[in-house]
Amino acid sequence: MKTTSNTKTEITFEDFKAEVLNDYKLAVTSRECSLLGRREVLTGKAKFGIFGDGKEIPQIAWAKAFENGDFRSGYYRDQTFMMAIGQLTIEQFFAGLYANTDLKEEPMSAGRQMGGHFATHSLDENGNWKDLTQQKNSSADISPTAGQMPRLLGLAQASKIYRNVDGINTTNFSNKGNEIAWGTIGNASTSEGLFFETINAAGVLQVPMVISIWDDEYGISVHARHQTTKENISEILKGFQRDDSANGYEIFRVNGWNYAELIDTYQRAAKVSRNEHIPVMIHVQELTQPQGHSTSGSHERYKNEERLAWEAEYDCNAQMRKWMLENNIATDEELKVLEKDIKKAVRDGKKAAWSAFINPIKAEKKEAISILEQVANSSSNGVFITKIKNDLDTIDEPLRKDIISAARKALRYVISENSAEKLALLNWINNYLETIQPKYSSHLYSESELKAQYQTEVLPTYNDDAKEVDGRVVLRDNFEAIFKAYPESLIFGEDAGHIGDVNQGLEGLQEKFGELRVSDTGIREATILGQGIGMAMRGLRPIAEIQYLDYILYALQIMSDDLATVQYRTKGRQKAPLIVRTRGHRLEGIWHSGSQMGGILNLIRGIHVLVPRNMTKAAGFYNTLLESDEPALVVECLNGYRLKEKMPNNIGAFKTPIGVVETIKEGDDITLVSYGSTLRLVEQAAKELLEVGINAEIIDIQSLLPFDLNHDIVKSIAKTNRVMVIDEDVKGGASAYILDQILNEQNAYQHLDSQPKTLAAKPHRPAYGSDGDYFSKPSIEDIFEAVYDVMHEANPNDFPKLR
């Protein structure tokens, strides 16, 4: 079902009536889906429900102003809007509720997200861009409150870039930057910092963004008086209203039950935002939430009788119905017939969605029962296997876990048997897992031909008389080559523009490429990330700069919940190949210590984490990533910008491979594994170890996610039979991750003659100053003595105890 606005200047009453009736039909359909959806949860067919009831009419008005090429960044109440733009059917609504893993049945996320989380397909089945200008677009939702806001900023900024930057191929992505990014948020969620940060940033950037605030006076069970100063978000934000002397927002207020005023408001908001490229806020007030927050509880527990009575009267659907009757658009009898027909259509759609979900699983169950019966008939433990089979058979509406669990338990009863039936069961289990597991686990990373690890290494080459320059010059010149080769590339961050970043890696580039491509931002890390996510979702190639690794913590929620999951939560139908540039390692002081790597590694799976040891390696990573379609975090070495490196003659062309380690010194006594700035200390320690007869092999990890795809570290350990991981993160952090990869993924334990060791930082943040660094993180002496102790244990005669 879809709503379209009649754009003729003069229309007949019959045309007007037909459009209004279609809108009402859509509103009732959405409401019936919410009501029946709740019942499906309470009967156990679905796990959880959170619905858009009470928001139907404003979302229909919004849909009339939403054009092809526009983008939505919303939250889990926008089902009516998705129906109105033709991107959500009744069957798809219930397929999402049941977590159907078939992308054709449940195109939002293939069952990976709970119902109410919406997306459209920006990519085809091969990971190639579709023509986004010819469809209505929705960026994939996330559940974290206000988490959609930073991405909204970037989606809007993309229109500004496409309108004002020359040389970009806009095919598939933009029509002269005329697209609006539309956001939605609940009134209570405006209390989140991400909301305020985004509102401020959009006002500064002046981008075509329209944010709708659905205000039903509650946040779960908590009233607005506990949420918002003055209980009114537009009242306290009225200082953002633009005027003749300053830029800002256009702010509208409208009652969410007034059909005619809603349509007028959204048309005016769209016109001013689209034409003037400014942000707009629409505070939609006096909304209701007929079923409460979610299926986890009843709203009657926290709303008094007066409020409940008011909600019954001012329910937006009820008010539209009343308005239609008063204006002779329909009779009560006509509407009753329509409403009855809709109830049946929703019930039929629900049944069809359930059949589409359960029938394939029933077929899988039938296969499993047949296999189990054969195994039971041939096994001496047949009575036990028969019970497992019968228990599975009694489950009328099984889940896949019921099926595979039964098969795996049955396998235990034939451990010591050798029969064709056992082999058939074993093969069935393996084939089932191989087929079914990807339905829940695929697309954490790209599966297209542009996958980062498919990019071939290109080594830097040098003239015979190559100059030695500061490392930051290699970076600077490489960025210049990037901006020339990729008109769609841009970089932004704190101090990134006018002064060319704090370490001069972008020196002079704003003058060459303009303020839109090399730009300064405010101190607001979460929305810097959001700018990058949104622009990357619209075909640009942004590089978001976070000044220091420590400041990533401000943006970690966005990186973890949004950026890292884009490919996964859409099953490969959206992507955001954002490059996040930062710097860290061996910093001095509690707040610039760069000791968050363990947390980062565990929280942003889905994003590559790259740790180049010098600026040439870093530049190579940027070149590689720009030819791929995956997001990455690149951590440059803060103390490496002024160290001398040879200037390559193939700037912009050389590529550092993703997931490949590099052996930078060969040896045969012990394998030392490290990365980043600490690697230089390891190199110095290795030189000093040679003086006492210990020849260490040194491996630079380079890429933490993914990690050593060729398993070169275990090949080194097979030679040295010893390994030590040296890391500036705290114990149990990145060093534990690295050792787990070496021992459990590469099975290096079978080659070890000595206990594997890790050498990490003290558990506190580093104290300030050079002495603070020395006594807080591994020093050259720490590394020397730790390696010496390993060799002493192995050969105390040649290496007597040191201390």
PDB file of C-alpha atoms in Angstrom, residues 108-317:
ATOM      1  CA  MET A 108      14.477  -5.115   6.158  1.00  0.00           C
ATOM      2  CA  SER A 109      17.099  -7.300   7.823  1.00  0.00           C
ATOM      3  CA  ALA A 110      16.329 -10.949   7.020  1.00  0.00           C
ATOM      4  CA  GLY A 111      15.269 -11.489  10.619  1.00  0.00           C
ATOM      5  CA  ARG A 112      18.420 -10.065  12.173  1.00  0.00           C
ATOM      6  CA  GLN A 113      16.649  -7.182  13.856  1.00  0.00           C
ATOM      7  CA  MET A 114      13.425  -7.143  15.817  1.00  0.00           C
ATOM      8  CA  GLY A 115      10.309  -5.870  14.086  1.00  0.00           C
ATOM      9  CA  GLY A 116       9.987  -2.132  13.610  1.00  0.00           C
ATOM     10  CA  HIS A 117      13.528  -1.693  12.281  1.00  0.00           C
ATOM     11  CA  PHE A 118      13.314  -0.628   8.681  1.00  0.00           C
ATOM     12  CA  ALA A 119      15.626  -0.360   5.678  1.00  0.00           C
ATOM     13  CA  THR A 120      15.552  -0.215   1.909  1.00  0.00           C
ATOM     14  CA  HIS A 121      18.066  -1.832  -0.403  1.00  0.00           C
ATOM     15  CA  SER A 122      20.837   0.482  -1.577  1.00  0.00           C
ATOM     16  CA  LEU A 123      22.791  -2.427  -3.074  1.00  0.00           C
ATOM     17  CA  ASP A 124      21.920  -5.294  -5.369  1.00  0.00           C
ATOM     18  CA  GLU A 125      22.658  -8.920  -4.578  1.00  0.00           C
ATOM     19  CA  ASN A 126      26.280  -8.464  -5.729  1.00  0.00           C
ATOM     20  CA  GLY A 127      26.930  -5.479  -3.505  1.00  0.00           C
ATOM     21  CA  ASN A 128      26.725  -2.919  -6.332  1.00  0.00           C
ATOM     22  CA  TRP A 129      24.969   0.417  -5.889  1.00  0.00           C
ATOM     23  CA  LYS A 130      21.414   0.715  -7.111  1.00  0.00           C
ATOM     24  CA  ASP A 131      20.124   4.030  -8.464  1.00  0.00           C
ATOM     25  CA  LEU A 132      19.253   5.737  -5.180  1.00  0.00           C
ATOM     26  CA  THR A 133      17.785   8.735  -6.995  1.00  0.00           C
ATOM     27  CA  GLN A 134      14.966   6.606  -8.402  1.00  0.00           C
ATOM     28  CA  GLN A 135      13.776   5.151  -5.116  1.00  0.00           C
ATOM     29  CA  LYS A 136      12.713   6.252  -1.676  1.00  0.00           C
ATOM     30  CA  ASN A 137      15.495   5.351   0.736  1.00  0.00           C
ATOM     31  CA  SER A 138      15.629   4.349   4.375  1.00  0.00           C
ATOM     32  CA  SER A 139      18.953   3.883   6.141  1.00  0.00           C
ATOM     33  CA  ALA A 140      18.851   0.790   8.329  1.00  0.00           C
ATOM     34  CA  ASP A 141      17.534   1.468  11.820  1.00  0.00           C
ATOM     35  CA  ILE A 142      19.277   0.698  15.085  1.00  0.00           C
ATOM     36  CA  SER A 143      17.660   0.306  18.496  1.00  0.00           C
ATOM     37  CA  PRO A 144      19.908   2.486  20.704  1.00  0.00           C
ATOM     38  CA  THR A 145      17.996   5.603  21.647  1.00  0.00           C
ATOM     39  CA  ALA A 146      18.942   8.624  19.507  1.00  0.00           C
ATOM     40  CA  GLY A 147      21.601   6.512  17.750  1.00  0.00           C
ATOM     41  CA  GLN A 148      19.990   7.385  14.413  1.00  0.00           C
ATOM     42  CA  MET A 149      20.746  11.072  14.825  1.00  0.00           C
ATOM     43  CA  PRO A 150      24.484  11.299  13.912  1.00  0.00           C
ATOM     44  CA  ARG A 151      23.895   9.251  10.742  1.00  0.00           C
ATOM     45  CA  LEU A 152      21.049  11.617   9.833  1.00  0.00           C
ATOM     46  CA  LEU A 153      23.513  14.506   9.826  1.00  0.00           C
ATOM     47  CA  GLY A 154      25.756  12.750   7.320  1.00  0.00           C
ATOM     48  CA  LEU A 155      22.875  11.765   5.058  1.00  0.00           C
ATOM     49  CA  ALA A 156      21.893  15.452   4.889  1.00  0.00           C
ATOM     50  CA  GLN A 157      25.462  16.666   4.419  1.00  0.00           C
ATOM     51  CA  ALA A 158      25.826  14.425   1.381  1.00  0.00           C
ATOM     52  CA  SER A 159      23.255  16.598  -0.410  1.00  0.00           C
ATOM     53  CA  LYS A 160      25.309  19.684   0.412  1.00  0.00           C
ATOM     54  CA  ILE A 161      28.452  18.047  -0.987  1.00  0.00           C
ATOM     55  CA  TYR A 162      26.702  16.874  -4.147  1.00  0.00           C
ATOM     56  CA  ARG A 163      25.234  20.349  -4.729  1.00  0.00           C
ATOM     57  CA  ASN A 164      28.425  22.335  -4.119  1.00  0.00           C
ATOM     58  CA  VAL A 165      31.466  20.205  -5.026  1.00  0.00           C
ATOM     59  CA  ASP A 166      32.354  19.955  -8.698  1.00  0.00           C
ATOM     60  CA  GLY A 167      33.735  16.876 -10.415  1.00  0.00           C
ATOM     61  CA  ILE A 168      31.821  14.163  -8.539  1.00  0.00           C
ATOM     62  CA  ASN A 169      30.003  11.565 -10.607  1.00  0.00           C
ATOM     63  CA  THR A 170      26.537  11.831  -9.067  1.00  0.00           C
ATOM     64  CA  THR A 171      25.019   9.007 -11.118  1.00  0.00           C
ATOM     65  CA  ASN A 172      22.945   6.787  -8.825  1.00  0.00           C
ATOM     66  CA  PHE A 173      23.443   9.105  -5.861  1.00  0.00           C
ATOM     67  CA  SER A 174      22.054  12.599  -6.248  1.00  0.00           C
ATOM     68  CA  ASN A 175      20.055  14.986  -8.388  1.00  0.00           C
ATOM     69  CA  LYS A 176      21.992  18.227  -7.868  1.00  0.00           C
ATOM     70  CA  GLY A 177      21.847  17.757  -4.102  1.00  0.00           C
ATOM     71  CA  ASN A 178      18.083  18.234  -3.968  1.00  0.00           C
ATOM     72  CA  GLU A 179      17.519  15.350  -1.534  1.00  0.00           C
ATOM     73  CA  ILE A 180      16.317  15.806   2.023  1.00  0.00           C
ATOM     74  CA  ALA A 181      17.418  13.597   4.909  1.00  0.00           C
ATOM     75  CA  TRP A 182      14.406  13.002   7.159  1.00  0.00           C
ATOM     76  CA  GLY A 183      14.857  11.968  10.765  1.00  0.00           C
ATOM     77  CA  THR A 184      12.445  10.817  13.427  1.00  0.00           C
ATOM     78  CA  ILE A 185      12.811  10.544  17.172  1.00  0.00           C
ATOM     79  CA  GLY A 186      10.560  10.196  20.200  1.00  0.00           C
ATOM     80  CA  ASN A 187      10.184  13.170  22.500  1.00  0.00           C
ATOM     81  CA  ALA A 188      11.843  11.368  25.434  1.00  0.00           C
ATOM     82  CA  SER A 189      14.856  10.399  23.327  1.00  0.00           C
ATOM     83  CA  THR A 190      15.597  14.066  22.725  1.00  0.00           C
ATOM     84  CA  SER A 191      17.102  13.963  26.219  1.00  0.00           C
ATOM     85  CA  GLU A 192      20.060  12.034  24.802  1.00  0.00           C
ATOM     86  CA  GLY A 193      23.317  13.844  24.143  1.00  0.00           C
ATOM     87  CA  LEU A 194      23.422  12.508  20.600  1.00  0.00           C
ATOM     88  CA  PHE A 195      20.256  14.442  19.825  1.00  0.00           C
ATOM     89  CA  PHE A 196      21.628  17.753  21.078  1.00  0.00           C
ATOM     90  CA  GLU A 197      24.995  17.194  19.435  1.00  0.00           C
ATOM     91  CA  THR A 198      23.326  16.514  16.090  1.00  0.00           C
ATOM     92  CA  ILE A 199      20.917  19.426  16.345  1.00  0.00           C
ATOM     93  CA  ASN A 200      23.795  21.793  17.004  1.00  0.00           C
ATOM     94  CA  ALA A 201      25.982  20.362  14.237  1.00  0.00           C
ATOM     95  CA  ALA A 202      23.204  20.534  11.636  1.00  0.00           C
ATOM     96  CA  GLY A 203      22.570  24.147  12.557  1.00  0.00           C
ATOM     97  CA  VAL A 204      26.234  24.946  12.058  1.00  0.00           C
ATOM     98  CA  LEU A 205      26.560  23.001   8.801  1.00  0.00           C
ATOM     99  CA  GLN A 206      23.211  24.210   7.370  1.00  0.00           C
ATOM    100  CA  VAL A 207      22.207  20.976   5.691  1.00  0.00           C
ATOM    101  CA  PRO A 208      18.825  19.861   4.260  1.00  0.00           C
ATOM    102  CA  MET A 209      17.577  17.844   7.216  1.00  0.00           C
ATOM    103  CA  VAL A 210      14.036  17.601   8.559  1.00  0.00           C
ATOM    104  CA  ILE A 211      13.670  16.083  12.010  1.00  0.00           C
ATOM    105  CA  SER A 212      10.243  14.980  13.239  1.00  0.00           C
ATOM    106  CA  ILE A 213       9.808  14.686  16.992  1.00  0.00           C
ATOM    107  CA  TRP A 214       6.914  12.370  17.864  1.00  0.00           C
ATOM    108  CA  ASP A 215       5.626  13.685  21.196  1.00  0.00           C
ATOM    109  CA  ASP A 216       3.234  11.491  23.166  1.00  0.00           C
ATOM    110  CA  GLU A 217       4.354  12.890  26.556  1.00  0.00           C
ATOM    111  CA  TYR A 218       6.020   9.684  27.734  1.00  0.00           C
ATOM    112  CA  GLY A 219       9.328   7.855  27.481  1.00  0.00           C
ATOM    113  CA  ILE A 220       8.412   4.263  28.291  1.00  0.00           C
ATOM    114  CA  SER A 221       6.584   4.932  31.595  1.00  0.00           C
ATOM    115  CA  VAL A 222       8.277   8.231  32.451  1.00  0.00           C
ATOM    116  CA  HIS A 223       6.348  11.448  31.882  1.00  0.00           C
ATOM    117  CA  ALA A 224       7.775  14.413  29.981  1.00  0.00           C
ATOM    118  CA  ARG A 225       8.142  16.419  33.186  1.00  0.00           C
ATOM    119  CA  HIS A 226      11.014  14.091  34.092  1.00  0.00           C
ATOM    120  CA  GLN A 227      12.437  14.168  30.570  1.00  0.00           C
ATOM    121  CA  THR A 228      12.504  17.710  29.254  1.00  0.00           C
ATOM    122  CA  THR A 229      12.837  21.194  30.696  1.00  0.00           C
ATOM    123  CA  LYS A 230       9.449  22.943  30.437  1.00  0.00           C
ATOM    124  CA  GLU A 231       8.087  19.595  29.170  1.00  0.00           C
ATOM    125  CA  ASN A 232       8.477  20.951  25.643  1.00  0.00           C
ATOM    126  CA  ILE A 233      11.471  20.287  23.404  1.00  0.00           C
ATOM    127  CA  SER A 234      10.631  22.889  20.748  1.00  0.00           C
ATOM    128  CA  GLU A 235      10.153  25.515  23.427  1.00  0.00           C
ATOM    129  CA  ILE A 236      13.629  25.047  24.828  1.00  0.00           C
ATOM    130  CA  LEU A 237      15.159  24.818  21.339  1.00  0.00           C
ATOM    131  CA  LYS A 238      13.491  27.958  19.986  1.00  0.00           C
ATOM    132  CA  GLY A 239      16.830  29.736  20.216  1.00  0.00           C
ATOM    133  CA  PHE A 240      17.800  27.673  17.167  1.00  0.00           C
ATOM    134  CA  GLN A 241      15.104  29.437  15.113  1.00  0.00           C
ATOM    135  CA  ARG A 242      16.780  31.270  12.243  1.00  0.00           C
ATOM    136  CA  ASP A 243      16.248  34.977  11.757  1.00  0.00           C
ATOM    137  CA  ASP A 244      17.455  37.773   9.503  1.00  0.00           C
ATOM    138  CA  SER A 245      20.753  38.072  11.348  1.00  0.00           C
ATOM    139  CA  ALA A 246      21.773  34.432  11.846  1.00  0.00           C
ATOM    140  CA  ASN A 247      21.407  30.960  10.383  1.00  0.00           C
ATOM    141  CA  GLY A 248      19.551  28.284  12.258  1.00  0.00           C
ATOM    142  CA  TYR A 249      16.453  26.127  11.960  1.00  0.00           C
ATOM    143  CA  GLU A 250      12.941  26.621  10.731  1.00  0.00           C
ATOM    144  CA  ILE A 251      10.806  25.233  13.558  1.00  0.00           C
ATOM    145  CA  PHE A 252       7.216  24.038  13.180  1.00  0.00           C
ATOM    146  CA  ARG A 253       4.716  22.825  15.751  1.00  0.00           C
ATOM    147  CA  VAL A 254       1.657  20.811  14.809  1.00  0.00           C
ATOM    148  CA  ASN A 255      -0.850  18.565  16.559  1.00  0.00           C
ATOM    149  CA  GLY A 256      -0.420  14.949  15.564  1.00  0.00           C
ATOM    150  CA  TRP A 257      -4.160  14.281  15.232  1.00  0.00           C
ATOM    151  CA  ASN A 258      -4.886  17.101  12.762  1.00  0.00           C
ATOM    152  CA  TYR A 259      -4.761  15.524   9.303  1.00  0.00           C
ATOM    153  CA  ALA A 260      -5.105  18.715   7.259  1.00  0.00           C
ATOM    154  CA  GLU A 261      -2.600  20.742   9.284  1.00  0.00           C
ATOM    155  CA  LEU A 262      -0.104  17.894   9.235  1.00  0.00           C
ATOM    156  CA  ILE A 263      -0.149  17.709   5.449  1.00  0.00           C
ATOM    157  CA  ASP A 264       0.288  21.466   5.147  1.00  0.00           C
ATOM    158  CA  THR A 265       3.108  21.508   7.705  1.00  0.00           C
ATOM    159  CA  TYR A 266       5.093  18.751   6.041  1.00  0.00           C
ATOM    160  CA  GLN A 267       4.697  20.318   2.599  1.00  0.00           C
ATOM    161  CA  ARG A 268       6.009  23.657   3.898  1.00  0.00           C
ATOM    162  CA  ALA A 269       8.854  21.985   5.778  1.00  0.00           C
ATOM    163  CA  ALA A 270       9.933  20.054   2.690  1.00  0.00           C
ATOM    164  CA  LYS A 271       9.814  23.123   0.483  1.00  0.00           C
ATOM    165  CA  VAL A 272      12.002  25.273   2.690  1.00  0.00           C
ATOM    166  CA  SER A 273      14.531  22.514   3.445  1.00  0.00           C
ATOM    167  CA  ARG A 274      14.811  21.288  -0.141  1.00  0.00           C
ATOM    168  CA  ASN A 275      15.035  24.698  -1.769  1.00  0.00           C
ATOM    169  CA  GLU A 276      17.058  26.605   0.806  1.00  0.00           C
ATOM    170  CA  HIS A 277      19.167  23.684   2.093  1.00  0.00           C
ATOM    171  CA  ILE A 278      18.514  24.344   5.763  1.00  0.00           C
ATOM    172  CA  PRO A 279      17.595  22.147   8.722  1.00  0.00           C
ATOM    173  CA  VAL A 280      13.969  22.023   9.856  1.00  0.00           C
ATOM    174  CA  MET A 281      12.430  20.754  13.066  1.00  0.00           C
ATOM    175  CA  ILE A 282       8.812  19.587  13.269  1.00  0.00           C
ATOM    176  CA  HIS A 283       7.512  19.091  16.794  1.00  0.00           C
ATOM    177  CA  VAL A 284       4.487  16.815  16.391  1.00  0.00           C
ATOM    178  CA  GLN A 285       2.555  17.199  19.637  1.00  0.00           C
ATOM    179  CA  GLU A 286      -0.502  15.625  21.264  1.00  0.00           C
ATOM    180  CA  LEU A 287       0.211  12.149  19.977  1.00  0.00           C
ATOM    181  CA  THR A 288      -0.882   8.960  21.709  1.00  0.00           C
ATOM    182  CA  GLN A 289       0.559   5.500  22.241  1.00  0.00           C
ATOM    183  CA  PRO A 290      -2.513   3.228  22.422  1.00  0.00           C
ATOM    184  CA  GLN A 291      -0.658   0.061  23.408  1.00  0.00           C
ATOM    185  CA  GLY A 292       2.048   1.648  25.510  1.00  0.00           C
ATOM    186  CA  HIS A 293       5.764   1.452  24.895  1.00  0.00           C
ATOM    187  CA  SER A 294       6.055  -2.204  23.881  1.00  0.00           C
ATOM    188  CA  THR A 295       4.799  -5.701  24.589  1.00  0.00           C
ATOM    189  CA  SER A 296       6.859  -5.769  27.784  1.00  0.00           C
ATOM    190  CA  GLY A 297       4.082  -4.092  29.766  1.00  0.00           C
ATOM    191  CA  SER A 298       0.775  -2.223  29.791  1.00  0.00           C
ATOM    192  CA  HIS A 299       0.550   1.576  29.696  1.00  0.00           C
ATOM    193  CA  GLU A 300      -2.426   1.367  32.046  1.00  0.00           C
ATOM    194  CA  ARG A 301       0.121   0.867  34.834  1.00  0.00           C
ATOM    195  CA  TYR A 302       1.382   4.438  34.533  1.00  0.00           C
ATOM    196  CA  LYS A 303      -1.363   6.473  32.814  1.00  0.00           C
ATOM    197  CA  ASN A 304      -4.316   7.690  34.863  1.00  0.00           C
ATOM    198  CA  GLU A 305      -7.944   7.437  33.758  1.00  0.00           C
ATOM    199  CA  GLU A 306      -8.039  11.054  32.588  1.00  0.00           C
ATOM    200  CA  ARG A 307      -5.020  10.542  30.323  1.00  0.00           C
ATOM    201  CA  LEU A 308      -6.406   7.270  28.962  1.00  0.00           C
ATOM    202  CA  ALA A 309      -9.735   8.947  28.189  1.00  0.00           C
ATOM    203  CA  TRP A 310      -7.966  11.817  26.425  1.00  0.00           C
ATOM    204  CA  GLU A 311      -5.904   9.369  24.366  1.00  0.00           C
ATOM    205  CA  ALA A 312      -9.050   7.508  23.307  1.00  0.00           C
ATOM    206  CA  GLU A 313     -10.632  10.753  22.089  1.00  0.00           C
ATOM    207  CA  TYR A 314      -7.532  12.267  20.458  1.00  0.00           C
ATOM    208  CA  ASP A 315      -6.179   9.120  18.903  1.00  0.00           C
ATOM    209  CA  CYS A 316      -5.045  10.345  15.476  1.00  0.00           C
ATOM    210  CA  ASN A 317      -7.007   7.672  13.608  1.00  0.00           C
TER     211      ASN A 317
END
